[in-house]
Amino acid sequence: MINFHIITIFPNIFDSYLNESIIGRAIKNKRIFIKFYNPRDFIKAPKNNYKPVDDKPYGGGPGMVMRAEPLLKAIAKAISTIKNKNQKTLIINFIPTAEKFTTTFAKT
C-alpha cells in the first residue's frame, strides 16, 4: 500500500475526484491510503474562531504568503504518522520557484 499525506487548506475540494476516479478505486481496493492535514487545525482559535494561515509578505509588497508555523506543524504531524522510520519519504512542496514536477523527477 502506498500512503499519501496531503497538506491543504481545502481538503474537501478533493472529495469528488477521489470518489469518482481510478484513485477512488485504488482507495476502495486498499492499494493507496490518503490522509489530509489542514494547517488551520494547528492554529489556536482566537475568540472569533478565525484561523488565518496566510499573512502579508515580509517587507511588504503585494500578495499573501503561507505562515510557516501551521504549515510546519502539519508536516511534522504527517511525518510522525510514518510507522517505518527507515522508509523512504518524499516531501513535495508545490511552490512557484520549485523545480518542475516531471515524470523523471517523480521516479527519483
PDB file of N, CA and C in Angstrom:
ATOM      1  N   MET A   1       0.847  -1.177   0.000  1.00  0.00           N
ATOM      2  CA  MET A   1       0.000   0.000   0.000  1.00  0.00           C
ATOM      3  C   MET A   1       0.895   1.243   0.000  1.00  0.00           C
ATOM      4  N   ILE A   2       0.511   2.213  -0.793  1.00  0.00           N
ATOM      5  CA  ILE A   2       1.225   3.486  -0.850  1.00  0.00           C
ATOM      6  C   ILE A   2       0.422   4.499  -0.043  1.00  0.00           C
ATOM      7  N   ASN A   3       1.113   5.239   0.796  1.00  0.00           N
ATOM      8  CA  ASN A   3       0.472   6.246   1.637  1.00  0.00           C
ATOM      9  C   ASN A   3       0.779   7.639   1.118  1.00  0.00           C
ATOM     10  N   PHE A   4      -0.265   8.454   1.023  1.00  0.00           N
ATOM     11  CA  PHE A   4      -0.115   9.848   0.636  1.00  0.00           C
ATOM     12  C   PHE A   4      -0.650  10.707   1.775  1.00  0.00           C
ATOM     13  N   HIS A   5       0.128  11.681   2.179  1.00  0.00           N
ATOM     14  CA  HIS A   5      -0.278  12.633   3.206  1.00  0.00           C
ATOM     15  C   HIS A   5      -0.294  13.997   2.528  1.00  0.00           C
ATOM     16  N   ILE A   6      -1.474  14.588   2.444  1.00  0.00           N
ATOM     17  CA  ILE A   6      -1.638  15.839   1.711  1.00  0.00           C
ATOM     18  C   ILE A   6      -1.969  16.958   2.681  1.00  0.00           C
ATOM     19  N   ILE A   7      -1.200  18.033   2.594  1.00  0.00           N
ATOM     20  CA  ILE A   7      -1.424  19.205   3.435  1.00  0.00           C
ATOM     21  C   ILE A   7      -2.057  20.269   2.558  1.00  0.00           C
ATOM     22  N   THR A   8      -3.269  20.672   2.931  1.00  0.00           N
ATOM     23  CA  THR A   8      -4.015  21.653   2.149  1.00  0.00           C
ATOM     24  C   THR A   8      -5.008  22.379   3.042  1.00  0.00           C
ATOM     25  N   ILE A   9      -5.273  23.628   2.701  1.00  0.00           N
ATOM     26  CA  ILE A   9      -6.305  24.351   3.454  1.00  0.00           C
ATOM     27  C   ILE A   9      -7.695  24.089   2.854  1.00  0.00           C
ATOM     28  N   PHE A  10      -7.745  23.312   1.766  1.00  0.00           N
ATOM     29  CA  PHE A  10      -9.013  22.964   1.128  1.00  0.00           C
ATOM     30  C   PHE A  10      -9.140  21.445   0.972  1.00  0.00           C
ATOM     31  N   PRO A  11      -9.182  20.671   2.058  1.00  0.00           N
ATOM     32  CA  PRO A  11      -9.234  19.209   1.927  1.00  0.00           C
ATOM     33  C   PRO A  11     -10.496  18.696   1.236  1.00  0.00           C
ATOM     34  N   ASN A  12     -11.605  19.376   1.387  1.00  0.00           N
ATOM     35  CA  ASN A  12     -12.868  18.900   0.803  1.00  0.00           C
ATOM     36  C   ASN A  12     -12.911  19.055  -0.715  1.00  0.00           C
ATOM     37  N   ILE A  13     -12.025  19.837  -1.267  1.00  0.00           N
ATOM     38  CA  ILE A  13     -12.015  20.047  -2.711  1.00  0.00           C
ATOM     39  C   ILE A  13     -11.644  18.761  -3.458  1.00  0.00           C
ATOM     40  N   PHE A  14     -11.018  17.819  -2.774  1.00  0.00           N
ATOM     41  CA  PHE A  14     -10.577  16.571  -3.383  1.00  0.00           C
ATOM     42  C   PHE A  14     -11.660  15.490  -3.382  1.00  0.00           C
ATOM     43  N   ASP A  15     -12.729  15.681  -2.626  1.00  0.00           N
ATOM     44  CA  ASP A  15     -13.733  14.634  -2.416  1.00  0.00           C
ATOM     45  C   ASP A  15     -14.262  14.015  -3.708  1.00  0.00           C
ATOM     46  N   SER A  16     -14.771  14.820  -4.613  1.00  0.00           N
ATOM     47  CA  SER A  16     -15.380  14.244  -5.814  1.00  0.00           C
ATOM     48  C   SER A  16     -14.338  13.535  -6.666  1.00  0.00           C
ATOM     49  N   TYR A  17     -13.156  14.073  -6.773  1.00  0.00           N
ATOM     50  CA  TYR A  17     -12.115  13.437  -7.586  1.00  0.00           C
ATOM     51  C   TYR A  17     -11.700  12.090  -6.990  1.00  0.00           C
ATOM     52  N   LEU A  18     -11.538  12.051  -5.683  1.00  0.00           N
ATOM     53  CA  LEU A  18     -11.096  10.816  -5.039  1.00  0.00           C
ATOM     54  C   LEU A  18     -12.188   9.753  -4.991  1.00  0.00           C
ATOM     55  N   ASN A  19     -13.423  10.167  -5.068  1.00  0.00           N
ATOM     56  CA  ASN A  19     -14.528   9.208  -5.032  1.00  0.00           C
ATOM     57  C   ASN A  19     -14.944   8.712  -6.409  1.00  0.00           C
ATOM     58  N   GLU A  20     -14.625   9.445  -7.464  1.00  0.00           N
ATOM     59  CA  GLU A  20     -15.132   9.133  -8.795  1.00  0.00           C
ATOM     60  C   GLU A  20     -14.069   8.667  -9.783  1.00  0.00           C
ATOM     61  N   SER A  21     -12.843   8.569  -9.388  1.00  0.00           N
ATOM     62  CA  SER A  21     -11.772   8.317 -10.342  1.00  0.00           C
ATOM     63  C   SER A  21     -11.097   6.968 -10.093  1.00  0.00           C
ATOM     64  N   ILE A  22     -10.086   6.698 -10.887  1.00  0.00           N
ATOM     65  CA  ILE A  22      -9.281   5.489 -10.696  1.00  0.00           C
ATOM     66  C   ILE A  22      -8.624   5.511  -9.315  1.00  0.00           C
ATOM     67  N   ILE A  23      -8.328   6.699  -8.834  1.00  0.00           N
ATOM     68  CA  ILE A  23      -7.766   6.819  -7.479  1.00  0.00           C
ATOM     69  C   ILE A  23      -8.801   6.370  -6.456  1.00  0.00           C
ATOM     70  N   GLY A  24     -10.060   6.678  -6.690  1.00  0.00           N
ATOM     71  CA  GLY A  24     -11.121   6.216  -5.803  1.00  0.00           C
ATOM     72  C   GLY A  24     -11.187   4.701  -5.730  1.00  0.00           C
ATOM     73  N   ARG A  25     -10.997   4.038  -6.860  1.00  0.00           N
ATOM     74  CA  ARG A  25     -10.987   2.574  -6.878  1.00  0.00           C
ATOM     75  C   ARG A  25      -9.764   2.034  -6.140  1.00  0.00           C
ATOM     76  N   ALA A  26      -8.637   2.711  -6.308  1.00  0.00           N
ATOM     77  CA  ALA A  26      -7.418   2.278  -5.607  1.00  0.00           C
ATOM     78  C   ALA A  26      -7.586   2.415  -4.094  1.00  0.00           C
ATOM     79  N   ILE A  27      -8.261   3.461  -3.655  1.00  0.00           N
ATOM     80  CA  ILE A  27      -8.532   3.637  -2.221  1.00  0.00           C
ATOM     81  C   ILE A  27      -9.474   2.527  -1.744  1.00  0.00           C
ATOM     82  N   LYS A  28     -10.529   2.284  -2.498  1.00  0.00           N
ATOM     83  CA  LYS A  28     -11.505   1.256  -2.132  1.00  0.00           C
ATOM     84  C   LYS A  28     -10.860  -0.128  -2.063  1.00  0.00           C
ATOM     85  N   ASN A  29      -9.921  -0.390  -2.968  1.00  0.00           N
ATOM     86  CA  ASN A  29      -9.229  -1.680  -3.000  1.00  0.00           C
ATOM     87  C   ASN A  29      -7.994  -1.723  -2.105  1.00  0.00           C
ATOM     88  N   LYS A  30      -7.829  -0.695  -1.302  1.00  0.00           N
ATOM     89  CA  LYS A  30      -6.727  -0.592  -0.335  1.00  0.00           C
ATOM     90  C   LYS A  30      -5.347  -0.694  -0.987  1.00  0.00           C
ATOM     91  N   ARG A  31      -5.240  -0.119  -2.168  1.00  0.00           N
ATOM     92  CA  ARG A  31      -3.945  -0.023  -2.849  1.00  0.00           C
ATOM     93  C   ARG A  31      -3.200   1.228  -2.411  1.00  0.00           C
ATOM     94  N   ILE A  32      -3.987   2.278  -2.124  1.00  0.00           N
ATOM     95  CA  ILE A  32      -3.396   3.523  -1.627  1.00  0.00           C
ATOM     96  C   ILE A  32      -4.206   4.020  -0.439  1.00  0.00           C
ATOM     97  N   PHE A  33      -3.562   4.834   0.360  1.00  0.00           N
ATOM     98  CA  PHE A  33      -4.196   5.460   1.518  1.00  0.00           C
ATOM     99  C   PHE A  33      -3.905   6.951   1.423  1.00  0.00           C
ATOM    100  N   ILE A  34      -4.921   7.771   1.610  1.00  0.00           N
ATOM    101  CA  ILE A  34      -4.738   9.219   1.550  1.00  0.00           C
ATOM    102  C   ILE A  34      -5.248   9.832   2.837  1.00  0.00           C
ATOM    103  N   LYS A  35      -4.401  10.646   3.458  1.00  0.00           N
ATOM    104  CA  LYS A  35      -4.749  11.353   4.693  1.00  0.00           C
ATOM    105  C   LYS A  35      -4.502  12.836   4.460  1.00  0.00           C
ATOM    106  N   PHE A  36      -5.461  13.654   4.866  1.00  0.00           N
ATOM    107  CA  PHE A  36      -5.343  15.098   4.702  1.00  0.00           C
ATOM    108  C   PHE A  36      -5.035  15.768   6.035  1.00  0.00           C
ATOM    109  N   TYR A  37      -4.256  16.824   5.957  1.00  0.00           N
ATOM    110  CA  TYR A  37      -3.928  17.651   7.115  1.00  0.00           C
ATOM    111  C   TYR A  37      -4.210  19.095   6.729  1.00  0.00           C
ATOM    112  N   ASN A  38      -5.021  19.757   7.530  1.00  0.00           N
ATOM    113  CA  ASN A  38      -5.348  21.156   7.283  1.00  0.00           C
ATOM    114  C   ASN A  38      -4.517  22.012   8.240  1.00  0.00           C
ATOM    115  N   PRO A  39      -3.649  22.886   7.721  1.00  0.00           N
ATOM    116  CA  PRO A  39      -2.840  23.735   8.598  1.00  0.00           C
ATOM    117  C   PRO A  39      -3.677  24.555   9.577  1.00  0.00           C
ATOM    118  N   ARG A  40      -4.927  24.841   9.224  1.00  0.00           N
ATOM    119  CA  ARG A  40      -5.794  25.595  10.145  1.00  0.00           C
ATOM    120  C   ARG A  40      -6.033  24.824  11.454  1.00  0.00           C
ATOM    121  N   ASP A  41      -5.922  23.497  11.389  1.00  0.00           N
ATOM    122  CA  ASP A  41      -6.125  22.687  12.587  1.00  0.00           C
ATOM    123  C   ASP A  41      -4.984  22.835  13.591  1.00  0.00           C
ATOM    124  N   PHE A  42      -3.904  23.472  13.193  1.00  0.00           N
ATOM    125  CA  PHE A  42      -2.737  23.619  14.052  1.00  0.00           C
ATOM    126  C   PHE A  42      -2.579  25.055  14.558  1.00  0.00           C
ATOM    127  N   ILE A  43      -3.657  25.811  14.478  1.00  0.00           N
ATOM    128  CA  ILE A  43      -3.684  27.191  14.965  1.00  0.00           C
ATOM    129  C   ILE A  43      -4.669  27.273  16.115  1.00  0.00           C
ATOM    130  N   LYS A  44      -4.263  27.906  17.192  1.00  0.00           N
ATOM    131  CA  LYS A  44      -5.192  28.116  18.298  1.00  0.00           C
ATOM    132  C   LYS A  44      -6.234  29.132  17.863  1.00  0.00           C
ATOM    133  N   ALA A  45      -7.492  28.779  18.050  1.00  0.00           N
ATOM    134  CA  ALA A  45      -8.589  29.646  17.614  1.00  0.00           C
ATOM    135  C   ALA A  45      -8.750  30.824  18.567  1.00  0.00           C
ATOM    136  N   PRO A  46      -8.695  32.037  18.044  1.00  0.00           N
ATOM    137  CA  PRO A  46      -8.987  33.206  18.887  1.00  0.00           C
ATOM    138  C   PRO A  46     -10.485  33.281  19.159  1.00  0.00           C
ATOM    139  N   LYS A  47     -10.905  34.309  19.838  1.00  0.00           N
ATOM    140  CA  LYS A  47     -12.305  34.445  20.234  1.00  0.00           C
ATOM    141  C   LYS A  47     -13.264  34.409  19.044  1.00  0.00           C
ATOM    142  N   ASN A  48     -12.857  34.950  17.888  1.00  0.00           N
ATOM    143  CA  ASN A  48     -13.757  34.984  16.737  1.00  0.00           C
ATOM    144  C   ASN A  48     -13.673  33.716  15.881  1.00  0.00           C
ATOM    145  N   ASN A  49     -12.851  32.743  16.294  1.00  0.00           N
ATOM    146  CA  ASN A  49     -12.713  31.435  15.648  1.00  0.00           C
ATOM    147  C   ASN A  49     -12.097  31.504  14.246  1.00  0.00           C
ATOM    148  N   TYR A  50     -11.541  32.656  13.852  1.00  0.00           N
ATOM    149  CA  TYR A  50     -10.874  32.780  12.560  1.00  0.00           C
ATOM    150  C   TYR A  50      -9.443  32.280  12.695  1.00  0.00           C
ATOM    151  N   LYS A  51      -9.028  31.373  11.816  1.00  0.00           N
ATOM    152  CA  LYS A  51      -7.704  30.764  11.889  1.00  0.00           C
ATOM    153  C   LYS A  51      -6.917  31.073  10.614  1.00  0.00           C
ATOM    154  N   PRO A  52      -6.258  32.237  10.554  1.00  0.00           N
ATOM    155  CA  PRO A  52      -5.543  32.585   9.327  1.00  0.00           C
ATOM    156  C   PRO A  52      -4.271  31.757   9.144  1.00  0.00           C
ATOM    157  N   VAL A  53      -4.050  31.270   7.931  1.00  0.00           N
ATOM    158  CA  VAL A  53      -2.833  30.533   7.619  1.00  0.00           C
ATOM    159  C   VAL A  53      -1.951  31.338   6.669  1.00  0.00           C
ATOM    160  N   ASP A  54      -2.416  32.521   6.287  1.00  0.00           N
ATOM    161  CA  ASP A  54      -1.616  33.356   5.408  1.00  0.00           C
ATOM    162  C   ASP A  54      -1.360  34.706   6.065  1.00  0.00           C
ATOM    163  N   ASP A  55      -0.406  35.420   5.517  1.00  0.00           N
ATOM    164  CA  ASP A  55      -0.012  36.720   6.053  1.00  0.00           C
ATOM    165  C   ASP A  55       0.584  37.542   4.920  1.00  0.00           C
ATOM    166  N   LYS A  56       0.828  38.812   5.195  1.00  0.00           N
ATOM    167  CA  LYS A  56       1.459  39.679   4.201  1.00  0.00           C
ATOM    168  C   LYS A  56       2.932  39.303   4.068  1.00  0.00           C
ATOM    169  N   PRO A  57       3.506  39.497   2.882  1.00  0.00           N
ATOM    170  CA  PRO A  57       4.930  39.184   2.700  1.00  0.00           C
ATOM    171  C   PRO A  57       5.809  40.019   3.623  1.00  0.00           C
ATOM    172  N   TYR A  58       6.871  39.406   4.121  1.00  0.00           N
ATOM    173  CA  TYR A  58       7.829  40.119   4.963  1.00  0.00           C
ATOM    174  C   TYR A  58       8.417  41.259   4.151  1.00  0.00           C
ATOM    175  N   GLY A  59       8.426  42.435   4.703  1.00  0.00           N
ATOM    176  CA  GLY A  59       8.946  43.590   3.993  1.00  0.00           C
ATOM    177  C   GLY A  59       7.906  44.300   3.153  1.00  0.00           C
ATOM    178  N   GLY A  60       6.668  43.807   3.191  1.00  0.00           N
ATOM    179  CA  GLY A  60       5.591  44.450   2.442  1.00  0.00           C
ATOM    180  C   GLY A  60       5.488  43.955   1.026  1.00  0.00           C
ATOM    181  N   GLY A  61       4.720  44.663   0.245  1.00  0.00           N
ATOM    182  CA  GLY A  61       4.518  44.279  -1.155  1.00  0.00           C
ATOM    183  C   GLY A  61       3.188  43.582  -1.340  1.00  0.00           C
ATOM    184  N   PRO A  62       2.819  43.357  -2.602  1.00  0.00           N
ATOM    185  CA  PRO A  62       1.529  42.724  -2.892  1.00  0.00           C
ATOM    186  C   PRO A  62       1.546  41.227  -2.620  1.00  0.00           C
ATOM    187  N   GLY A  63       0.363  40.667  -2.463  1.00  0.00           N
ATOM    188  CA  GLY A  63       0.226  39.221  -2.322  1.00  0.00           C
ATOM    189  C   GLY A  63       0.148  38.754  -0.890  1.00  0.00           C
ATOM    190  N   MET A  64       0.039  37.446  -0.764  1.00  0.00           N
ATOM    191  CA  MET A  64      -0.030  36.790   0.537  1.00  0.00           C
ATOM    192  C   MET A  64       0.914  35.598   0.517  1.00  0.00           C
ATOM    193  N   VAL A  65       1.381  35.205   1.685  1.00  0.00           N
ATOM    194  CA  VAL A  65       2.242  34.030   1.817  1.00  0.00           C
ATOM    195  C   VAL A  65       1.706  33.149   2.938  1.00  0.00           C
ATOM    196  N   MET A  66       1.999  31.856   2.847  1.00  0.00           N
ATOM    197  CA  MET A  66       1.596  30.932   3.912  1.00  0.00           C
ATOM    198  C   MET A  66       2.457  31.188   5.144  1.00  0.00           C
ATOM    199  N   ARG A  67       1.826  31.172   6.298  1.00  0.00           N
ATOM    200  CA  ARG A  67       2.568  31.276   7.553  1.00  0.00           C
ATOM    201  C   ARG A  67       3.301  29.959   7.793  1.00  0.00           C
ATOM    202  N   ALA A  68       4.530  30.062   8.240  1.00  0.00           N
ATOM    203  CA  ALA A  68       5.370  28.869   8.405  1.00  0.00           C
ATOM    204  C   ALA A  68       4.883  27.971   9.542  1.00  0.00           C
ATOM    205  N   GLU A  69       4.499  28.541  10.678  1.00  0.00           N
ATOM    206  CA  GLU A  69       4.186  27.736  11.864  1.00  0.00           C
ATOM    207  C   GLU A  69       3.104  26.679  11.622  1.00  0.00           C
ATOM    208  N   PRO A  70       1.911  27.030  11.115  1.00  0.00           N
ATOM    209  CA  PRO A  70       0.904  25.972  10.917  1.00  0.00           C
ATOM    210  C   PRO A  70       1.312  24.967   9.849  1.00  0.00           C
ATOM    211  N   LEU A  71       2.030  25.424   8.834  1.00  0.00           N
ATOM    212  CA  LEU A  71       2.481  24.517   7.779  1.00  0.00           C
ATOM    213  C   LEU A  71       3.510  23.523   8.317  1.00  0.00           C
ATOM    214  N   LEU A  72       4.467  24.000   9.095  1.00  0.00           N
ATOM    215  CA  LEU A  72       5.484  23.122   9.668  1.00  0.00           C
ATOM    216  C   LEU A  72       4.883  22.139  10.668  1.00  0.00           C
ATOM    217  N   LYS A  73       3.902  22.581  11.433  1.00  0.00           N
ATOM    218  CA  LYS A  73       3.236  21.678  12.376  1.00  0.00           C
ATOM    219  C   LYS A  73       2.467  20.579  11.635  1.00  0.00           C
ATOM    220  N   ALA A  74       1.837  20.927  10.524  1.00  0.00           N
ATOM    221  CA  ALA A  74       1.119  19.931   9.731  1.00  0.00           C
ATOM    222  C   ALA A  74       2.099  18.923   9.126  1.00  0.00           C
ATOM    223  N   ILE A  75       3.236  19.401   8.640  1.00  0.00           N
ATOM    224  CA  ILE A  75       4.255  18.499   8.096  1.00  0.00           C
ATOM    225  C   ILE A  75       4.779  17.576   9.183  1.00  0.00           C
ATOM    226  N   ALA A  76       5.059  18.120  10.361  1.00  0.00           N
ATOM    227  CA  ALA A  76       5.554  17.306  11.482  1.00  0.00           C
ATOM    228  C   ALA A  76       4.545  16.234  11.869  1.00  0.00           C
ATOM    229  N   LYS A  77       3.272  16.590  11.869  1.00  0.00           N
ATOM    230  CA  LYS A  77       2.223  15.616  12.202  1.00  0.00           C
ATOM    231  C   LYS A  77       2.179  14.494  11.162  1.00  0.00           C
ATOM    232  N   ALA A  78       2.265  14.852   9.891  1.00  0.00           N
ATOM    233  CA  ALA A  78       2.251  13.837   8.829  1.00  0.00           C
ATOM    234  C   ALA A  78       3.454  12.908   8.956  1.00  0.00           C
ATOM    235  N   ILE A  79       4.621  13.469   9.197  1.00  0.00           N
ATOM    236  CA  ILE A  79       5.832  12.660   9.338  1.00  0.00           C
ATOM    237  C   ILE A  79       5.747  11.757  10.565  1.00  0.00           C
ATOM    238  N   SER A  80       5.138  12.245  11.633  1.00  0.00           N
ATOM    239  CA  SER A  80       5.048  11.452  12.869  1.00  0.00           C
ATOM    240  C   SER A  80       4.179  10.213  12.711  1.00  0.00           C
ATOM    241  N   THR A  81       3.319  10.181  11.694  1.00  0.00           N
ATOM    242  CA  THR A  81       2.442   9.021  11.499  1.00  0.00           C
ATOM    243  C   THR A  81       3.116   7.894  10.718  1.00  0.00           C
ATOM    244  N   ILE A  82       4.294   8.129  10.192  1.00  0.00           N
ATOM    245  CA  ILE A  82       5.006   7.102   9.438  1.00  0.00           C
ATOM    246  C   ILE A  82       5.506   6.044  10.415  1.00  0.00           C
ATOM    247  N   LYS A  83       5.050   4.828  10.230  1.00  0.00           N
ATOM    248  CA  LYS A  83       5.394   3.752  11.158  1.00  0.00           C
ATOM    249  C   LYS A  83       6.820   3.260  10.966  1.00  0.00           C
ATOM    250  N   ASN A  84       7.231   3.088   9.728  1.00  0.00           N
ATOM    251  CA  ASN A  84       8.578   2.605   9.435  1.00  0.00           C
ATOM    252  C   ASN A  84       9.480   3.811   9.183  1.00  0.00           C
ATOM    253  N   LYS A  85      10.248   4.200  10.167  1.00  0.00           N
ATOM    254  CA  LYS A  85      11.095   5.395  10.069  1.00  0.00           C
ATOM    255  C   LYS A  85      12.226   5.213   9.064  1.00  0.00           C
ATOM    256  N   ASN A  86      12.532   3.969   8.661  1.00  0.00           N
ATOM    257  CA  ASN A  86      13.568   3.715   7.664  1.00  0.00           C
ATOM    258  C   ASN A  86      13.012   3.790   6.244  1.00  0.00           C
ATOM    259  N   GLN A  87      11.715   3.951   6.140  1.00  0.00           N
ATOM    260  CA  GLN A  87      11.045   4.003   4.850  1.00  0.00           C
ATOM    261  C   GLN A  87      11.415   5.298   4.127  1.00  0.00           C
ATOM    262  N   LYS A  88      11.635   5.202   2.819  1.00  0.00           N
ATOM    263  CA  LYS A  88      11.942   6.385   2.025  1.00  0.00           C
ATOM    264  C   LYS A  88      10.716   7.289   1.996  1.00  0.00           C
ATOM    265  N   THR A  89      10.911   8.559   2.291  1.00  0.00           N
ATOM    266  CA  THR A  89       9.819   9.520   2.323  1.00  0.00           C
ATOM    267  C   THR A  89      10.152  10.668   1.380  1.00  0.00           C
ATOM    268  N   LEU A  90       9.214  11.026   0.543  1.00  0.00           N
ATOM    269  CA  LEU A  90       9.388  12.129  -0.386  1.00  0.00           C
ATOM    270  C   LEU A  90       8.393  13.215  -0.018  1.00  0.00           C
ATOM    271  N   ILE A  91       8.894  14.409   0.205  1.00  0.00           N
ATOM    272  CA  ILE A  91       8.033  15.550   0.501  1.00  0.00           C
ATOM    273  C   ILE A  91       8.056  16.463  -0.716  1.00  0.00           C
ATOM    274  N   ILE A  92       6.885  16.729  -1.260  1.00  0.00           N
ATOM    275  CA  ILE A  92       6.761  17.594  -2.431  1.00  0.00           C
ATOM    276  C   ILE A  92       6.038  18.859  -2.002  1.00  0.00           C
ATOM    277  N   ASN A  93       6.671  19.993  -2.234  1.00  0.00           N
ATOM    278  CA  ASN A  93       6.096  21.281  -1.892  1.00  0.00           C
ATOM    279  C   ASN A  93       5.885  22.043  -3.191  1.00  0.00           C
ATOM    280  N   PHE A  94       4.634  22.263  -3.548  1.00  0.00           N
ATOM    281  CA  PHE A  94       4.326  22.961  -4.785  1.00  0.00           C
ATOM    282  C   PHE A  94       4.425  24.467  -4.571  1.00  0.00           C
ATOM    283  N   ILE A  95       5.541  25.024  -5.002  1.00  0.00           N
ATOM    284  CA  ILE A  95       5.763  26.469  -4.910  1.00  0.00           C
ATOM    285  C   ILE A  95       6.200  26.970  -6.287  1.00  0.00           C
ATOM    286  N   PRO A  96       5.940  28.226  -6.598  1.00  0.00           N
ATOM    287  CA  PRO A  96       6.241  28.736  -7.939  1.00  0.00           C
ATOM    288  C   PRO A  96       7.713  28.650  -8.330  1.00  0.00           C
ATOM    289  N   THR A  97       8.631  28.715  -7.372  1.00  0.00           N
ATOM    290  CA  THR A  97      10.049  28.729  -7.703  1.00  0.00           C
ATOM    291  C   THR A  97      10.686  27.351  -7.672  1.00  0.00           C
ATOM    292  N   ALA A  98       9.916  26.314  -7.414  1.00  0.00           N
ATOM    293  CA  ALA A  98      10.461  24.964  -7.299  1.00  0.00           C
ATOM    294  C   ALA A  98      10.767  24.366  -8.668  1.00  0.00           C
ATOM    295  N   GLU A  99      11.548  23.296  -8.644  1.00  0.00           N
ATOM    296  CA  GLU A  99      11.829  22.547  -9.860  1.00  0.00           C
ATOM    297  C   GLU A  99      10.521  21.999 -10.417  1.00  0.00           C
ATOM    298  N   LYS A 100      10.393  21.975 -11.728  1.00  0.00           N
ATOM    299  CA  LYS A 100       9.183  21.480 -12.373  1.00  0.00           C
ATOM    300  C   LYS A 100       8.986  20.002 -12.031  1.00  0.00           C
ATOM    301  N   PHE A 101       7.764  19.635 -11.638  1.00  0.00           N
ATOM    302  CA  PHE A 101       7.441  18.253 -11.276  1.00  0.00           C
ATOM    303  C   PHE A 101       7.171  17.480 -12.554  1.00  0.00           C
ATOM    304  N   THR A 102       8.124  16.653 -12.940  1.00  0.00           N
ATOM    305  CA  THR A 102       8.039  15.868 -14.163  1.00  0.00           C
ATOM    306  C   THR A 102       7.997  14.380 -13.828  1.00  0.00           C
ATOM    307  N   THR A 103       7.759  13.565 -14.834  1.00  0.00           N
ATOM    308  CA  THR A 103       7.780  12.119 -14.635  1.00  0.00           C
ATOM    309  C   THR A 103       9.153  11.673 -14.167  1.00  0.00           C
ATOM    310  N   THR A 104      10.188  12.232 -14.743  1.00  0.00           N
ATOM    311  CA  THR A 104      11.565  11.878 -14.344  1.00  0.00           C
ATOM    312  C   THR A 104      11.793  12.211 -12.876  1.00  0.00           C
ATOM    313  N   PHE A 105      11.353  13.385 -12.446  1.00  0.00           N
ATOM    314  CA  PHE A 105      11.505  13.782 -11.043  1.00  0.00           C
ATOM    315  C   PHE A 105      10.715  12.846 -10.138  1.00  0.00           C
ATOM    316  N   ALA A 106       9.501  12.472 -10.559  1.00  0.00           N
ATOM    317  CA  ALA A 106       8.654  11.600  -9.748  1.00  0.00           C
ATOM    318  C   ALA A 106       9.266  10.222  -9.555  1.00  0.00           C
ATOM    319  N   LYS A 107      10.037   9.743 -10.528  1.00  0.00           N
ATOM    320  CA  LYS A 107      10.632   8.420 -10.442  1.00  0.00           C
ATOM    321  C   LYS A 107      11.877   8.382  -9.574  1.00  0.00           C
ATOM    322  N   THR A 108      12.399   9.523  -9.180  1.00  0.00           N
ATOM    323  CA  THR A 108      13.613   9.539  -8.350  1.00  0.00           C
ATOM    324  C   THR A 108      13.316   9.315  -6.900  1.00  0.00           C
TER     325      THR A 108
END
